[in-house]
mmCIF file of C-alpha atoms in Angstrom:
data_model
loop_
_atom_site.group_PDB
_atom_site.id
_atom_site.type_symbol
_atom_site.label_atom_id
_atom_site.label_comp_id
_atom_site.label_asym_id
_atom_site.label_seq_id
_atom_site.Cartn_x
_atom_site.Cartn_y
_atom_site.Cartn_z
ATOM 1 C CA MET A 294 116.907 61.800 100.390
ATOM 2 C CA THR A 295 114.155 60.722 97.997
ATOM 3 C CA GLU A 296 112.711 63.624 96.026
ATOM 4 C CA TRP A 297 108.957 63.367 96.328
ATOM 5 C CA ASN A 298 106.799 65.577 94.134
ATOM 6 C CA ARG A 299 103.390 64.726 95.549
ATOM 7 C CA ILE A 300 103.021 64.149 99.292
ATOM 8 C CA LEU A 301 99.849 63.213 101.179
ATOM 9 C CA VAL A 302 99.709 63.815 104.922
ATOM 10 C CA ARG A 303 96.942 62.181 106.944
ATOM 11 C CA ALA A 304 96.160 64.740 109.632
ATOM 12 C CA THR A 305 95.178 63.963 113.200
ATOM 13 C CA ASN A 306 91.472 63.909 114.088
ATOM 14 C CA TRP A 307 91.460 66.403 116.960
ATOM 15 C CA VAL A 308 92.158 70.117 116.880
ATOM 16 C CA GLY A 309 94.652 70.115 119.756
ATOM 17 C CA ASP A 310 96.675 67.301 118.207
ATOM 18 C CA ALA A 311 96.500 69.061 114.841
ATOM 19 C CA VAL A 312 98.054 72.197 116.343
ATOM 20 C CA MET A 313 100.769 70.158 118.027
ATOM 21 C CA SER A 314 101.605 68.544 114.673
ATOM 22 C CA LEU A 315 102.236 71.938 112.995
ATOM 23 C CA PRO A 316 106.034 71.863 113.590
ATOM 24 C CA ALA A 317 106.245 68.509 111.778
ATOM 25 C CA LEU A 318 104.244 69.829 108.828
ATOM 26 C CA ARG A 319 106.402 72.932 108.654
ATOM 27 C CA ALA A 320 109.523 70.755 108.746
ATOM 28 C CA LEU A 321 108.122 68.688 105.899
ATOM 29 C CA ARG A 322 107.663 71.805 103.774
ATOM 30 C CA HIS A 323 111.241 72.842 104.533
ATOM 31 C CA LEU A 324 112.463 69.429 103.413
ATOM 32 C CA PHE A 325 110.401 69.481 100.217
ATOM 33 C CA PRO A 326 109.949 73.144 99.256
ATOM 34 C CA ARG A 327 108.745 72.408 95.726
ATOM 35 C CA ALA A 328 106.518 69.421 96.455
ATOM 36 C CA HIS A 329 102.731 69.471 96.289
ATOM 37 C CA ILE A 330 101.604 68.711 99.844
ATOM 38 C CA ALA A 331 97.989 67.673 100.415
ATOM 39 C CA ILE A 332 96.464 67.361 103.872
ATOM 40 C CA GLN A 333 93.809 64.665 104.301
ATOM 41 C CA ALA A 334 91.705 65.864 107.223
ATOM 42 C CA ARG A 335 88.365 65.518 108.929
ATOM 43 C CA PRO A 336 85.996 68.439 108.177
ATOM 44 C CA TRP A 337 86.101 69.730 111.757
ATOM 45 C CA VAL A 338 89.914 70.082 111.590
ATOM 46 C CA ALA A 339 90.515 71.044 107.956
ATOM 47 C CA ASP A 340 90.129 74.834 108.279
ATOM 48 C CA LEU A 341 93.148 74.918 110.577
ATOM 49 C CA TYR A 342 95.394 74.444 107.541
ATOM 50 C CA ALA A 343 93.735 76.917 105.177
ATOM 51 C CA ARG A 344 96.259 79.763 105.592
ATOM 52 C CA GLU A 345 99.394 77.650 106.125
ATOM 53 C CA SER A 346 102.197 77.686 103.555
ATOM 54 C CA PHE A 347 102.897 73.963 103.901
ATOM 55 C CA CYS A 348 99.406 73.140 102.622
ATOM 56 C CA ASP A 349 98.734 73.163 98.866
ATOM 57 C CA GLN A 350 95.511 71.157 99.017
ATOM 58 C CA ILE A 351 93.007 69.878 101.564
ATOM 59 C CA VAL A 352 91.391 66.492 100.970
ATOM 60 C CA LEU A 353 88.312 66.175 103.168
ATOM 61 C CA HIS A 354 87.838 62.850 104.936
ATOM 62 C CA HIS A 355 84.081 62.359 105.363
ATOM 63 C CA ALA A 356 83.923 58.570 105.801
ATOM 64 C CA SER A 357 82.720 57.327 109.194
ATOM 65 C CA ARG A 358 85.214 55.788 111.587
ATOM 66 C CA GLY A 359 85.858 52.116 112.130
ATOM 67 C CA ALA A 360 84.160 49.388 110.121
ATOM 68 C CA ARG A 361 81.263 51.626 109.078
ATOM 69 C CA ASP A 362 80.888 53.355 105.710
ATOM 70 C CA LEU A 363 83.058 51.030 103.643
ATOM 71 C CA ARG A 364 81.677 52.680 100.527
ATOM 72 C CA GLY A 365 82.917 56.091 101.708
ATOM 73 C CA LYS A 366 86.381 54.722 102.447
ATOM 74 C CA LEU A 367 86.624 53.077 99.031
ATOM 75 C CA ALA A 368 85.516 56.298 97.346
ATOM 76 C CA LEU A 369 88.197 58.233 99.226
ATOM 77 C CA ALA A 370 90.811 55.646 98.246
ATOM 78 C CA ARG A 371 89.798 56.025 94.578
ATOM 79 C CA THR A 372 90.135 59.811 94.838
ATOM 80 C CA LEU A 373 93.593 59.463 96.332
ATOM 81 C CA ARG A 374 94.618 56.918 93.692
ATOM 82 C CA GLN A 375 93.701 59.363 90.934
ATOM 83 C CA ALA A 376 95.891 62.037 92.546
ATOM 84 C CA GLN A 377 98.980 59.798 92.140
ATOM 85 C CA PHE A 378 100.773 60.656 95.351
ATOM 86 C CA ASP A 379 104.349 59.445 95.761
ATOM 87 C CA VAL A 380 104.116 59.001 99.520
ATOM 88 C CA ALA A 381 101.614 59.082 102.368
ATOM 89 C CA ILE A 382 102.776 60.220 105.803
ATOM 90 C CA LEU A 383 100.317 59.224 108.507
ATOM 91 C CA LEU A 384 100.249 61.495 111.530
ATOM 92 C CA GLN A 385 97.030 59.792 112.600
ATOM 93 C CA ASN A 386 97.522 56.444 114.333
ATOM 94 C CA ALA A 387 94.516 54.346 113.292
ATOM 95 C CA PHE A 388 94.434 51.160 111.221
ATOM 96 C CA GLU A 389 91.946 52.834 108.888
ATOM 97 C CA ALA A 390 94.425 55.545 107.917
ATOM 98 C CA ALA A 391 96.892 52.932 106.656
ATOM 99 C CA LEU A 392 94.207 50.852 104.962
ATOM 100 C CA ILE A 393 92.916 53.763 102.889
ATOM 101 C CA VAL A 394 96.329 54.775 101.548
ATOM 102 C CA ARG A 395 97.129 51.127 100.825
ATOM 103 C CA LEU A 396 93.895 50.783 98.860
ATOM 104 C CA ALA A 397 94.822 54.023 97.087
ATOM 105 C CA GLY A 398 97.987 52.357 95.811
ATOM 106 C CA ILE A 399 100.309 55.035 97.188
ATOM 107 C CA PRO A 400 103.735 53.397 96.766
ATOM 108 C CA GLN A 401 105.361 54.640 99.983
ATOM 109 C CA ARG A 402 103.405 54.692 103.232
ATOM 110 C CA ILE A 403 105.011 55.973 106.431
ATOM 111 C CA GLY A 404 103.469 55.840 109.878
ATOM 112 C CA TYR A 405 103.913 54.620 113.412
ATOM 113 C CA ASN A 406 103.473 50.870 113.834
ATOM 114 C CA ARG A 407 100.267 51.104 115.869
ATOM 115 C CA ASP A 408 96.775 49.623 115.851
ATOM 116 C CA GLY A 409 97.957 46.455 114.084
ATOM 117 C CA ARG A 410 98.613 48.268 110.813
ATOM 118 C CA GLY A 411 102.325 47.603 110.307
ATOM 119 C CA PHE A 412 101.795 45.192 107.390
ATOM 120 C CA LEU A 413 100.002 47.959 105.451
ATOM 121 C CA LEU A 414 102.956 50.348 105.710
ATOM 122 C CA THR A 415 106.166 50.360 103.709
ATOM 123 C CA SER A 416 107.870 52.121 106.628
ATOM 124 C CA ALA A 417 106.356 50.924 109.900
ATOM 125 C CA ILE A 418 108.078 53.210 112.398
ATOM 126 C CA PRO A 419 108.578 51.945 115.977
ATOM 127 C CA VAL A 420 106.522 53.916 118.477
ATOM 128 C CA PRO A 421 108.651 56.088 120.813
ATOM 129 C CA GLN A 422 108.827 54.863 124.370
ATOM 130 C CA LYS A 423 108.570 57.045 127.442
ATOM 131 C CA GLY A 424 111.799 58.953 127.883
ATOM 132 C CA ASP A 425 112.808 58.742 124.209
ATOM 133 C CA LEU A 426 111.667 62.271 123.394
ATOM 134 C CA PRO A 427 111.299 65.721 124.911
ATOM 135 C CA PRO A 428 108.006 65.662 126.818
ATOM 136 C CA HIS A 429 105.854 67.966 124.666
ATOM 137 C CA GLU A 430 103.624 66.016 122.302
ATOM 138 C CA SER A 431 104.701 68.069 119.293
ATOM 139 C CA TYR A 432 107.886 65.992 119.290
ATOM 140 C CA TYR A 433 105.874 62.799 118.737
ATOM 141 C CA TYR A 434 105.094 63.979 115.199
ATOM 142 C CA LEU A 435 108.567 65.349 114.535
ATOM 143 C CA GLU A 436 110.075 62.057 115.669
ATOM 144 C CA LEU A 437 108.076 60.211 113.011
ATOM 145 C CA LEU A 438 109.941 62.221 110.376
ATOM 146 C CA ARG A 439 113.278 61.644 112.102
ATOM 147 C CA ARG A 440 112.799 57.886 112.441
ATOM 148 C CA ALA A 441 111.703 57.743 108.805
ATOM 149 C CA GLY A 442 115.094 59.210 107.842
ATOM 150 C CA LEU A 443 113.732 62.582 106.758
ATOM 151 C CA LEU A 444 115.199 64.637 109.617
ATOM 152 C CA ASP A 445 118.758 64.270 110.856
ATOM 153 C CA GLN A 446 117.791 65.532 114.297
ATOM 154 C CA LEU A 447 114.866 67.042 116.138
ATOM 155 C CA PRO A 448 114.681 70.839 115.781
ATOM 156 C CA PRO A 449 115.171 73.129 118.782
ATOM 157 C CA ASP A 450 112.159 74.011 120.861
ATOM 158 C CA GLN A 451 110.231 76.920 119.342
ATOM 159 C CA PRO A 452 106.764 78.409 119.846
ATOM 160 C CA ILE A 453 104.060 76.684 117.822
ATOM 161 C CA ARG A 454 102.496 79.288 115.570
ATOM 162 C CA LEU A 455 99.837 79.513 112.870
ATOM 163 C CA GLU A 456 101.296 81.492 109.977
ATOM 164 C CA GLY A 457 97.918 82.946 109.079
ATOM 165 C CA ALA A 458 97.421 84.617 112.476
ATOM 166 C CA ALA A 459 97.753 88.202 111.247
ATOM 167 C CA ALA A 460 95.312 87.688 108.372
ATOM 168 C CA ALA A 461 92.896 85.890 110.712
ATOM 169 C CA ARG A 462 93.005 88.813 113.150
ATOM 170 C CA GLU A 463 92.251 91.306 110.392
ATOM 171 C CA SER A 464 89.139 89.301 109.533
ATOM 172 C CA GLY A 465 88.180 88.687 113.143
ATOM 173 C CA LEU A 466 88.215 92.275 114.389
ATOM 174 C CA PRO A 467 85.251 93.468 112.248
ATOM 175 C CA ARG A 468 83.485 90.142 112.736
ATOM 176 C CA LEU A 469 83.461 90.624 116.523
ATOM 177 C CA ALA A 470 82.533 94.293 116.212
ATOM 178 C CA ALA A 471 79.540 93.373 114.043
ATOM 179 C CA LEU A 472 78.298 91.115 116.839
ATOM 180 C CA GLY A 473 78.346 93.979 119.318
ATOM 181 C CA PHE A 474 81.614 93.278 121.097
ATOM 182 C CA ARG A 475 83.664 96.194 122.338
ATOM 183 C CA HIS A 476 87.384 95.761 121.980
ATOM 184 C CA PRO A 477 89.442 94.556 123.700
ATOM 185 C CA VAL A 478 87.629 91.209 123.787
ATOM 186 C CA ILE A 479 88.307 88.539 126.405
ATOM 187 C CA GLY A 480 87.828 85.094 124.845
ATOM 188 C CA VAL A 481 86.685 82.255 127.110
ATOM 189 C CA SER A 482 86.420 78.508 126.479
ATOM 190 C CA PRO A 483 84.961 76.940 129.649
ATOM 191 C CA GLY A 484 84.516 73.476 128.139
ATOM 192 C CA ALA A 485 86.821 70.572 127.310
ATOM 193 C CA ALA A 486 85.982 67.638 125.068
ATOM 194 C CA TYR A 487 87.761 64.907 127.013
ATOM 195 C CA GLY A 488 85.620 65.138 130.158
ATOM 196 C CA THR A 489 84.585 67.196 133.152
ATOM 197 C CA ALA A 490 87.835 66.509 135.047
ATOM 198 C CA LYS A 491 89.561 69.023 132.730
ATOM 199 C CA ARG A 492 87.050 71.799 133.432
ATOM 200 C CA TRP A 493 87.580 74.689 135.793
ATOM 201 C CA LEU A 494 84.393 75.947 137.435
ATOM 202 C CA PRO A 495 82.265 78.076 135.054
ATOM 203 C CA GLU A 496 81.498 80.512 137.886
ATOM 204 C CA ARG A 497 85.207 81.202 138.232
ATOM 205 C CA PHE A 498 85.637 81.692 134.503
ATOM 206 C CA ALA A 499 82.835 84.251 134.738
ATOM 207 C CA GLU A 500 84.340 86.016 137.740
ATOM 208 C CA THR A 501 87.778 86.154 136.126
ATOM 209 C CA ALA A 502 86.512 87.289 132.731
ATOM 210 C CA ALA A 503 84.358 89.998 134.284
ATOM 211 C CA HIS A 504 87.272 91.288 136.344
ATOM 212 C CA LEU A 505 89.545 91.385 133.288
ATOM 213 C CA ALA A 506 86.918 93.043 131.104
ATOM 214 C CA THR A 507 86.460 95.703 133.774
ATOM 215 C CA GLU A 508 90.207 96.302 134.078
ATOM 216 C CA LEU A 509 90.662 96.475 130.297
ATOM 217 C CA SER A 510 87.326 98.201 129.495
ATOM 218 C CA GLY A 511 86.351 95.375 127.176
ATOM 219 C CA SER A 512 83.770 92.654 126.603
ATOM 220 C CA VAL A 513 83.596 88.858 126.807
ATOM 221 C CA ALA A 514 83.099 86.250 124.061
ATOM 222 C CA VAL A 515 82.377 82.699 125.209
ATOM 223 C CA PHE A 516 83.087 79.848 122.779
ATOM 224 C CA GLY A 517 82.401 76.134 122.757
ATOM 225 C CA SER A 518 80.774 73.192 121.031
ATOM 226 C CA ARG A 519 77.056 72.472 120.726
ATOM 227 C CA ASP A 520 77.162 70.298 123.833
ATOM 228 C CA GLU A 521 78.845 73.130 125.721
ATOM 229 C CA GLN A 522 76.168 75.747 125.009
ATOM 230 C CA PRO A 523 74.575 75.476 128.497
ATOM 231 C CA LEU A 524 77.999 75.709 130.139
ATOM 232 C CA ALA A 525 78.874 78.764 128.062
ATOM 233 C CA GLN A 526 75.524 80.353 128.961
ATOM 234 C CA ILE A 527 76.330 80.087 132.670
ATOM 235 C CA VAL A 528 79.469 82.123 132.056
ATOM 236 C CA VAL A 529 77.656 84.662 129.873
ATOM 237 C CA ASP A 530 74.807 85.150 132.348
ATOM 238 C CA GLN A 531 77.146 85.699 135.275
ATOM 239 C CA VAL A 532 79.364 88.122 133.331
ATOM 240 C CA ALA A 533 76.327 90.053 132.097
ATOM 241 C CA ALA A 534 74.971 90.217 135.658
ATOM 242 C CA ARG A 535 78.056 92.300 136.475
ATOM 243 C CA GLY A 536 77.108 94.835 133.810
ATOM 244 C CA ILE A 537 79.579 93.669 131.136
ATOM 245 C CA PHE A 538 78.654 92.831 127.548
ATOM 246 C CA ALA A 539 79.008 89.099 126.944
ATOM 247 C CA ARG A 540 77.726 86.770 124.265
ATOM 248 C CA ASN A 541 77.414 83.008 123.909
ATOM 249 C CA LEU A 542 79.070 81.895 120.662
ATOM 250 C CA ALA A 543 79.120 78.174 121.471
ATOM 251 C CA ALA A 544 78.186 76.237 118.306
ATOM 252 C CA ALA A 545 77.684 79.573 116.519
ATOM 253 C CA THR A 546 80.951 79.543 114.551
ATOM 254 C CA THR A 547 82.743 77.353 112.065
ATOM 255 C CA LEU A 548 86.352 76.496 112.883
ATOM 256 C CA SER A 549 87.474 79.139 110.396
ATOM 257 C CA GLU A 550 85.292 81.790 112.057
ATOM 258 C CA PHE A 551 86.493 80.752 115.504
ATOM 259 C CA ILE A 552 90.131 81.079 114.416
ATOM 260 C CA GLU A 553 89.443 84.600 113.143
ATOM 261 C CA MET A 554 87.587 85.669 116.291
ATOM 262 C CA ALA A 555 90.121 84.082 118.636
ATOM 263 C CA ALA A 556 92.934 85.832 116.759
ATOM 264 C CA ALA A 557 91.160 89.151 117.387
ATOM 265 C CA CYS A 558 90.892 88.591 121.153
ATOM 266 C CA ARG A 559 93.185 90.530 123.463
ATOM 267 C CA LEU A 560 93.351 87.652 125.925
ATOM 268 C CA TYR A 561 92.099 84.085 126.077
ATOM 269 C CA LEU A 562 91.031 82.072 129.154
ATOM 270 C CA THR A 563 90.625 78.338 128.714
ATOM 271 C CA ASN A 564 90.912 74.824 130.016
ATOM 272 C CA ASP A 565 93.175 72.275 128.321
ATOM 273 C CA SER A 566 91.309 72.144 125.010
ATOM 274 C CA GLY A 567 91.576 72.548 121.259
ATOM 275 C CA ALA A 568 90.648 76.204 121.700
ATOM 276 C CA MET A 569 93.645 76.620 124.017
ATOM 277 C CA HIS A 570 96.024 75.266 121.397
ATOM 278 C CA ILE A 571 94.558 77.484 118.670
ATOM 279 C CA ALA A 572 94.629 80.667 120.758
ATOM 280 C CA SER A 573 98.212 80.034 121.788
ATOM 281 C CA ALA A 574 99.281 79.212 118.209
ATOM 282 C CA LEU A 575 97.682 82.471 117.063
ATOM 283 C CA GLY A 576 99.977 84.370 119.418
ATOM 284 C CA VAL A 577 97.102 85.542 121.598
ATOM 285 C CA PRO A 578 98.019 85.866 125.295
ATOM 286 C CA THR A 579 96.557 82.648 126.659
ATOM 287 C CA VAL A 580 95.961 81.529 130.232
ATOM 288 C CA ALA A 581 95.137 77.835 130.615
ATOM 289 C CA ILE A 582 93.930 76.151 133.791
ATOM 290 C CA PHE A 583 95.267 72.602 134.094
ATOM 291 C CA GLY A 584 94.389 69.851 136.506
ATOM 292 C CA ALA A 585 93.750 66.295 135.339
ATOM 293 C CA THR A 586 96.010 66.494 132.288
ATOM 294 C CA ASP A 587 99.757 66.946 131.879
ATOM 295 C CA HIS A 588 100.665 70.589 131.279
ATOM 296 C CA ILE A 589 104.200 69.644 130.271
ATOM 297 C CA ALA A 590 103.112 67.200 127.554
ATOM 298 C CA THR A 591 100.097 69.035 126.134
ATOM 299 C CA GLY A 592 100.289 72.567 127.467
ATOM 300 C CA PRO A 593 100.167 75.745 125.381
ATOM 301 C CA HIS A 594 103.407 76.710 123.716
ATOM 302 C CA GLY A 595 105.357 79.951 123.610
ATOM 303 C CA PRO A 596 106.143 83.101 125.618
ATOM 304 C CA LEU A 597 102.563 84.436 125.482
ATOM 305 C CA ALA A 598 101.066 81.377 127.204
ATOM 306 C CA ARG A 599 100.713 80.721 130.916
ATOM 307 C CA VAL A 600 99.520 77.646 132.783
ATOM 308 C CA VAL A 601 97.798 77.957 136.151
ATOM 309 C CA ARG A 602 97.536 74.768 138.168
ATOM 310 C CA GLU A 603 97.431 73.472 141.712
ATOM 311 C CA PRO A 604 100.093 70.765 142.234
ATOM 312 C CA VAL A 605 97.920 68.332 144.181
ATOM 313 C CA GLU A 606 99.129 64.813 144.892
ATOM 314 C CA CYS A 607 96.708 63.123 142.460
ATOM 315 C CA ALA A 608 97.412 65.279 139.393
ATOM 316 C CA PRO A 609 97.809 64.667 136.565
ATOM 317 C CA CYS A 610 95.487 61.671 136.790
ATOM 318 C CA LEU A 611 94.437 61.718 133.089
ATOM 319 C CA LEU A 612 90.916 60.654 134.065
ATOM 320 C CA ARG A 613 87.771 61.859 132.325
ATOM 321 C CA GLU A 614 85.829 62.328 135.558
ATOM 322 C CA CYS A 615 87.196 63.100 139.005
ATOM 323 C CA PRO A 616 86.420 60.261 141.452
ATOM 324 C CA ILE A 617 86.973 62.440 144.541
ATOM 325 C CA ASP A 618 86.610 66.211 145.124
ATOM 326 C CA HIS A 619 88.150 67.773 141.981
ATOM 327 C CA ARG A 620 90.701 69.499 144.175
ATOM 328 C CA CYS A 621 93.079 70.203 141.269
ATOM 329 C CA MET A 622 90.497 72.648 139.906
ATOM 330 C CA THR A 623 88.554 73.849 142.951
ATOM 331 C CA ARG A 624 91.759 75.074 144.605
ATOM 332 C CA VAL A 625 92.559 77.378 141.679
ATOM 333 C CA THR A 626 91.031 80.755 142.509
ATOM 334 C CA SER A 627 89.702 83.327 140.069
ATOM 335 C CA GLN A 628 91.891 85.981 141.714
ATOM 336 C CA ARG A 629 94.999 83.958 140.942
ATOM 337 C CA VAL A 630 94.039 83.436 137.285
ATOM 338 C CA ALA A 631 93.136 87.103 136.846
ATOM 339 C CA LEU A 632 96.473 88.193 138.284
ATOM 340 C CA VAL A 633 98.391 85.926 135.873
ATOM 341 C CA ALA A 634 96.321 87.205 132.955
ATOM 342 C CA LEU A 635 96.842 90.871 133.794
ATOM 343 C CA GLU A 636 100.592 90.362 134.189
ATOM 344 C CA LEU A 637 100.610 88.708 130.769
ATOM 345 C CA VAL A 638 98.842 91.520 128.910
ATOM 346 C CA LYS A 639 100.297 94.480 130.790
#
């Protein structure tokens, strides 16, 4: 195997995908224990890697997507050229990712042959076909390393974990306490970036969270993006109406702060979302409600995660919006989710 001293990894753009790529990054560190590994990542993903042993450096990718901001892309390429990387491994699939490392003059460039970028890569890896791999998406990133000749075989299935979970929890406990939360804290993420088809009803999140907080004598923290603030407020208002302390933290945290607070939660309720992947990777007992998406391919990973779903005939449809009656979600009751959650923590 080639001995690389300086490795650049182009990270995925979305938090959930970034978590699912952690086994590949950890395998890369095992293969090259003495190499300098830099992670090129979008600002909204970068903090995920801050406490991980495979990451020696984070290179922020600020340039706009697509054909826009050519100046920003050229500036990034110049920065990468100066760093003199031996190889770039592209976990992200876009043409732009390959173009930037080619402009940076990185001599070896490995990535899947997607988005018409094969001619920019020195190792254009064939994309796995359905049935080639175990179904969980984490294997998509591991397979890139195997097909590139870096791994002899895919590793056995193991829980996906963030190494910095314990340190994050130590920081998160006082952070939540300072905001008025009484431990144990029930974390809730009622949103989902892909579309409304992935979202369980906010009223049921509220009912479930309130029941759990009552059973555990705790409080409720509701997280989300800026666009999800109104959705989070519905949950907070309905939990508070039951006499339980709840607070809307949607758009009120950085990713780093969210990781710390999520790590300090006793339990996490969520849809299929980036928050789900983070909570599960932190080792927090996580209950995820699935409907439109495939729980086998993108579900939470490990013994402390549970999926609740209704196996209706149209799921998983992978649609952004439900064209009928959203039966995959409306048939999942709050009582059922609460029971699964209590069994998980008790």
